[in-house]
Short mmCIF file of C-alpha atoms and ligand atoms in Angstrom, two decimals:
data_model
loop_
_atom_site.label_atom_id
_atom_site.label_comp_id
_atom_site.label_asym_id
_atom_site.label_seq_id
_atom_site.Cartn_x
_atom_site.Cartn_y
_atom_site.Cartn_z
CA MET Q 22 124.08 -121.67 74.10
CA LYS Q 23 125.88 -118.34 74.24
CA ASN Q 24 127.32 -118.88 70.75
CA VAL Q 25 124.13 -119.95 69.08
CA PRO Q 26 122.86 -117.12 66.93
CA SER Q 27 119.54 -115.79 68.10
CA ALA Q 28 118.09 -116.29 64.61
CA VAL Q 29 118.60 -120.04 65.01
CA LEU Q 30 116.91 -119.95 68.39
CA LEU Q 31 114.00 -118.11 66.88
CA VAL Q 32 113.66 -120.71 64.15
CA LEU Q 33 113.82 -123.48 66.73
CA ALA Q 34 111.18 -121.74 68.82
CA ALA Q 35 108.97 -121.35 65.76
CA ILE Q 36 109.29 -125.05 64.96
CA LEU Q 37 108.53 -126.04 68.53
CA ILE Q 38 105.51 -123.73 68.71
CA SER Q 39 104.11 -124.99 65.45
CA HIS Q 40 104.72 -128.56 66.55
CA PHE Q 41 102.88 -128.13 69.83
CA SER Q 42 100.04 -126.14 68.33
CA ASP Q 43 99.57 -128.95 65.82
CA GLY Q 44 99.46 -131.42 68.65
CA SER Q 45 96.92 -129.46 70.63
CA SER Q 46 94.65 -128.92 67.65
CA ALA Q 47 94.74 -132.66 66.96
CA ALA Q 48 93.83 -133.39 70.57
CA LYS Q 49 90.87 -131.05 70.24
CA SER Q 50 89.43 -132.84 67.20
CA ASP Q 51 86.15 -134.68 67.54
CA PRO Q 52 86.16 -137.95 69.47
CA ASN Q 53 85.13 -141.17 67.76
CA PRO Q 54 82.74 -143.71 69.24
CA ALA Q 55 84.45 -146.77 70.66
CA SER Q 56 84.19 -149.87 68.49
CA TRP Q 57 81.96 -152.51 69.96
CA PRO Q 58 83.81 -155.25 71.81
CA HIS Q 59 83.77 -158.42 69.73
CA GLN Q 60 81.80 -160.17 72.43
CA PHE Q 61 79.54 -158.68 75.04
CA HIS Q 62 76.30 -159.17 76.91
CA SER Q 63 73.96 -156.35 77.57
CA LEU Q 64 70.57 -155.83 79.13
CA LEU Q 65 68.67 -153.16 77.25
CA PHE Q 66 65.60 -151.29 78.37
CA VAL Q 67 63.55 -150.34 75.34
CA ASN Q 68 60.82 -147.76 75.03
CA TYR Q 69 59.08 -147.53 71.72
CA THR Q 70 56.63 -144.66 72.08
CA GLY Q 71 55.41 -146.10 75.34
CA SER Q 72 55.63 -149.84 74.53
CA LEU Q 73 58.22 -151.22 76.86
CA SER Q 74 60.46 -154.22 76.54
CA LEU Q 75 63.64 -155.70 77.87
CA ILE Q 76 66.25 -157.11 75.54
CA ASP Q 77 68.87 -159.55 76.59
CA LEU Q 78 71.51 -158.93 73.95
CA TRP Q 79 74.38 -161.31 73.24
CA TYR Q 80 76.62 -159.80 70.65
CA ASP Q 81 79.15 -162.31 69.39
CA TRP Q 82 81.06 -161.07 66.38
CA THR Q 83 83.79 -163.61 66.95
CA ASN Q 84 81.36 -166.45 66.20
CA GLY Q 85 79.33 -164.48 63.68
CA ARG Q 86 76.10 -164.42 65.67
CA ASN Q 87 73.86 -162.03 67.52
CA PHE Q 88 71.01 -162.87 69.85
CA ASN Q 89 68.19 -160.63 71.02
CA ILE Q 90 65.97 -162.21 73.64
CA ILE Q 91 63.05 -159.85 73.87
CA GLN Q 92 60.54 -159.67 76.68
CA ASP Q 93 57.65 -157.39 75.88
CA GLN Q 94 56.06 -155.98 78.97
CA LEU Q 95 53.58 -158.60 80.23
CA GLY Q 96 53.78 -160.19 76.81
CA LYS Q 97 55.71 -162.63 74.72
CA LEU Q 98 59.26 -163.74 75.15
CA LEU Q 99 60.71 -163.72 71.67
CA TYR Q 100 64.05 -165.08 70.55
CA ASP Q 101 65.63 -163.33 67.63
CA LEU Q 102 68.76 -165.08 66.52
CA GLU Q 103 70.88 -163.72 63.71
CA TRP Q 104 73.79 -165.41 61.98
CA ASN Q 105 76.38 -163.63 59.95
CA ASN Q 106 75.44 -165.69 56.88
CA GLY Q 107 72.21 -163.69 56.80
CA THR Q 108 69.90 -166.22 58.44
CA VAL Q 109 67.57 -164.91 61.07
CA PHE Q 110 65.42 -167.12 63.29
CA SER Q 111 62.60 -165.54 65.26
CA TYR Q 112 60.91 -167.92 67.61
CA THR Q 113 59.18 -168.53 70.88
CA LEU Q 114 59.94 -171.40 73.22
CA ASP Q 115 56.36 -171.74 74.32
CA ASP Q 116 55.27 -175.40 74.53
CA ASP Q 117 51.66 -174.57 73.71
CA LYS Q 118 52.37 -172.52 70.68
CA GLU Q 119 55.50 -173.30 68.72
CA GLU Q 120 56.29 -170.37 66.53
CA CYS Q 121 59.27 -169.79 64.34
CA SER Q 122 59.96 -167.75 61.31
CA SER Q 123 63.19 -167.66 59.48
CA SER Q 124 64.42 -165.27 56.90
CA LEU Q 125 67.47 -164.44 54.92
CA ILE Q 126 68.76 -160.93 54.91
CA ASP Q 127 71.46 -159.51 52.72
CA VAL Q 128 73.51 -158.13 55.53
CA GLY Q 129 74.85 -160.02 58.45
CA ILE Q 130 75.17 -158.81 61.98
CA LEU Q 131 76.49 -155.39 62.84
CA ARG Q 132 80.19 -154.94 62.48
CA PRO Q 133 82.07 -153.85 65.59
CA ASN Q 134 82.98 -150.61 63.83
CA TRP Q 135 79.48 -149.91 62.54
CA LEU Q 136 79.59 -146.43 64.07
CA ASP Q 137 82.58 -145.34 62.00
CA GLY Q 138 81.79 -142.19 60.13
CA ALA Q 139 79.18 -140.96 62.60
CA THR Q 140 78.94 -137.22 63.10
CA TYR Q 141 79.96 -135.90 66.48
CA LEU Q 142 77.35 -133.67 68.08
CA GLY Q 143 79.08 -132.77 71.35
CA GLN Q 144 78.23 -133.79 74.91
CA GLN Q 145 74.95 -134.27 76.71
CA PHE Q 146 73.93 -135.47 80.12
CA VAL Q 147 71.78 -138.56 79.51
CA ASP Q 148 70.42 -141.18 81.90
CA GLY Q 149 72.67 -139.71 84.57
CA PHE Q 150 75.87 -139.96 82.54
CA GLN Q 151 77.91 -137.32 80.78
CA CYS Q 152 77.96 -138.59 77.21
CA ASN Q 153 79.53 -137.94 73.89
CA VAL Q 154 76.83 -137.94 71.26
CA TRP Q 155 77.00 -138.97 67.62
CA GLN Q 156 74.52 -139.20 64.84
CA LYS Q 157 74.72 -141.59 61.94
CA VAL Q 158 72.95 -140.90 58.66
CA ASP Q 159 69.90 -139.31 60.30
CA PHE Q 160 69.12 -142.74 61.53
CA ILE Q 161 70.54 -143.21 64.97
CA TRP Q 162 71.68 -141.05 67.79
CA TYR Q 163 74.26 -142.76 69.94
CA TYR Q 164 75.30 -141.76 73.44
CA GLU Q 165 78.49 -143.07 74.98
CA ASP Q 166 79.82 -142.34 78.48
CA ALA Q 167 82.49 -139.74 78.00
CA VAL Q 168 84.73 -141.31 80.65
CA THR Q 169 84.23 -145.09 80.44
CA LYS Q 170 83.38 -145.12 76.69
CA ARG Q 171 80.55 -147.53 77.40
CA PRO Q 172 77.35 -147.13 75.38
CA VAL Q 173 74.60 -145.57 77.53
CA HIS Q 174 71.75 -144.90 75.19
CA TRP Q 175 70.73 -144.80 71.57
CA VAL Q 176 67.63 -143.66 69.76
CA PHE Q 177 66.46 -144.60 66.29
CA TYR Q 178 64.77 -142.01 64.21
CA THR Q 179 61.58 -144.00 64.58
CA GLY Q 180 61.61 -143.02 68.22
CA ARG Q 181 62.69 -146.41 69.50
CA SER Q 182 64.78 -145.62 72.48
CA ILE Q 183 67.31 -147.96 74.03
CA HIS Q 184 68.87 -147.61 77.47
CA VAL Q 185 71.88 -149.76 78.22
CA MET Q 186 71.45 -151.24 81.67
CA THR Q 187 74.41 -153.61 81.77
CA PHE Q 188 77.43 -153.98 79.54
CA GLU Q 189 79.56 -157.05 80.19
CA VAL Q 190 82.51 -157.05 77.85
CA GLY Q 191 83.69 -160.55 76.93
CA ALA Q 192 80.57 -162.35 78.15
CA VAL Q 193 79.57 -165.18 75.80
CA LEU Q 194 76.39 -167.23 75.80
CA GLU Q 195 77.08 -170.94 75.80
CA ASP Q 196 76.82 -172.66 72.41
CA ALA Q 197 73.85 -174.85 73.32
CA LYS Q 198 71.68 -171.77 73.84
CA TRP Q 199 72.23 -170.65 70.22
CA GLN Q 200 70.45 -173.69 68.84
CA ALA Q 201 67.15 -172.72 67.25
CA PRO Q 202 64.37 -175.18 68.12
CA VAL Q 203 63.65 -178.11 65.83
CA TYR Q 204 60.38 -176.57 64.60
CA CYS Q 205 62.42 -173.80 62.96
CA PHE Q 206 63.70 -176.43 60.56
CA GLU Q 207 60.47 -178.41 60.05
CA ASN Q 208 58.43 -175.60 58.62
CA LYS Q 209 60.50 -173.92 55.99
CA LYS Q 210 57.98 -171.28 55.06
CA VAL Q 211 59.58 -167.88 55.16
CA LYS Q 212 57.78 -165.12 56.93
CA ASP Q 213 58.82 -161.54 56.96
CA HIS Q 214 61.33 -160.81 59.54
CA PRO Q 215 59.90 -158.03 61.64
CA ALA Q 216 63.01 -155.96 61.11
CA SER Q 217 62.58 -156.13 57.40
CA ASP Q 218 60.84 -154.30 54.67
CA ASN Q 219 61.99 -153.54 51.16
CA ASN Q 220 65.54 -152.48 50.66
CA ILE Q 221 68.67 -153.55 52.35
CA LEU Q 222 70.78 -150.92 53.91
CA ASP Q 223 73.40 -151.78 56.43
CA ILE Q 224 73.89 -148.98 58.85
CA GLY Q 225 77.47 -150.08 59.17
CA SER Q 226 78.14 -149.38 55.54
CA ASN Q 227 79.30 -146.09 54.11
CA VAL Q 228 75.90 -144.85 53.10
CA THR Q 229 75.33 -141.16 53.34
CA ALA Q 230 71.57 -140.90 53.23
CA PRO Q 231 68.73 -142.95 54.71
CA PRO Q 232 66.55 -144.84 52.30
CA LEU Q 233 63.08 -143.71 51.48
CA CYS Q 234 61.06 -145.94 53.74
CA THR Q 235 57.46 -145.34 54.40
CA GLU Q 236 57.15 -147.80 57.22
CA ILE Q 237 60.16 -148.28 59.37
CA PHE Q 238 60.85 -151.56 61.07
CA PHE Q 239 63.07 -151.36 64.02
CA ILE Q 240 61.81 -153.93 66.34
CA TYR Q 241 65.18 -155.08 67.53
CA PRO Q 242 68.61 -153.57 67.65
CA THR Q 243 69.65 -155.47 64.61
CA PHE Q 244 70.27 -152.06 63.13
CA ILE Q 245 69.23 -153.21 59.77
CA TYR Q 246 67.36 -150.41 58.16
CA SER Q 247 65.09 -152.74 56.39
CA GLY Q 248 65.53 -156.14 54.84
CA PHE Q 249 64.98 -157.82 51.56
CA ILE Q 250 63.42 -161.19 52.13
CA GLN Q 251 64.53 -163.98 49.90
CA PRO Q 252 62.86 -167.34 49.57
CA TRP Q 253 64.11 -169.79 52.08
CA SER Q 254 65.54 -172.56 49.97
C1 LIG H 26 58.39 -143.98 77.12
O1 LIG H 26 58.44 -142.98 76.12
C2 LIG H 26 57.34 -142.12 76.13
C3 LIG H 26 57.54 -141.15 74.98
O2 LIG H 26 57.53 -141.85 73.77
C4 LIG H 26 57.30 -141.40 77.44
O3 LIG H 26 56.15 -140.55 77.51
C5 LIG H 26 57.24 -142.36 78.59
O4 LIG H 26 57.34 -141.70 79.79
C6 LIG H 26 58.38 -143.38 78.49
N1 LIG H 26 58.19 -144.42 79.50
C7 LIG H 26 59.22 -144.84 80.26
C8 LIG H 26 58.87 -145.90 81.24
O5 LIG H 26 60.34 -144.44 80.15
C1 LIG H 27 73.51 -169.98 58.66
O1 LIG H 27 74.04 -170.54 59.81
C2 LIG H 27 73.10 -171.16 60.69
C3 LIG H 27 73.83 -171.62 61.92
O2 LIG H 27 74.96 -172.36 61.62
C4 LIG H 27 72.42 -172.30 59.97
O3 LIG H 27 71.45 -172.89 60.81
C5 LIG H 27 71.75 -171.76 58.70
O4 LIG H 27 71.18 -172.81 57.99
C6 LIG H 27 72.78 -171.04 57.85
N1 LIG H 27 72.10 -170.44 56.73
C7 LIG H 27 72.55 -170.57 55.48
C8 LIG H 27 71.73 -169.88 54.44
O5 LIG H 27 73.55 -171.23 55.21
C1 LIG H 28 81.47 -146.98 49.75
O1 LIG H 28 82.45 -147.98 49.74
C2 LIG H 28 82.69 -148.53 48.47
C3 LIG H 28 83.67 -149.66 48.59
O2 LIG H 28 84.16 -149.79 49.88
C4 LIG H 28 83.21 -147.44 47.52
O3 LIG H 28 83.41 -147.99 46.24
C5 LIG H 28 82.18 -146.32 47.45
O4 LIG H 28 82.70 -145.26 46.68
C6 LIG H 28 81.86 -145.82 48.85
N1 LIG H 28 80.77 -144.86 48.78
C7 LIG H 28 80.79 -143.70 49.42
C8 LIG H 28 79.58 -142.86 49.23
O5 LIG H 28 81.71 -143.38 50.15
#
């Protein structure tokens, strides 16, 4: 080292310093929300301005399907089954009153990376967990455990508030349970899907602004802004 001119050492030092400062500034950049696992099961506690429900959510991207089994407090048990081809079945399994409506929506189920492009808002302590918080297109606020990266909570701009009670990565509901009842196929009349209104807008897409919706339908965490109902052929 004795023979190395000090100018060279200075240049080396400058390179090293700039290298490490680059590294540290990159490390300080905003975190991104974790992609959803391709298959998981989650129990969700939902509060929509005081109306409470429990949702048994089976997200199954691998098989192109998503199931929300919704128990309203002291009310109906509703099955909301979505296929990635755009078909949604909403039904009860009540022997006395067979109800089913099916609809076609232009977007399929949420993509695992549907949170890409969300804006980082910093950290907050929510539901007892230190969370990273993101907002996506003034539409959803998403809270993820800063340590485990599990979703903890999300809130739609309608005020529908979801608390994640369990999060079982890799859990898959058996195929037989995904079969909509026969009366879904007998009566082919299309009713409006509750999570539907006028225009399609997939929250997972690269939209930058929310649509102008007067009435917002966010009954279930389908995350579809609103849906365009097409005749069931
Ligand atoms: C549900 O949300 C409302 C506000 O919209 C709040 O006043 C109420 O305490 C919440 N209920 C529960 C059980 O969290
Ligand atoms: C979509 O897939 C489901 C399940 O396989 C099927 O019942 C439904 O008819 C399909 N819808 C269309 C429009 O192909
Ligand atoms: C959205 O994505 C499409 C294709 O992926 C692209 O053509 C379009 O420019 C994008 N729009 C915005 C606002 O980024």
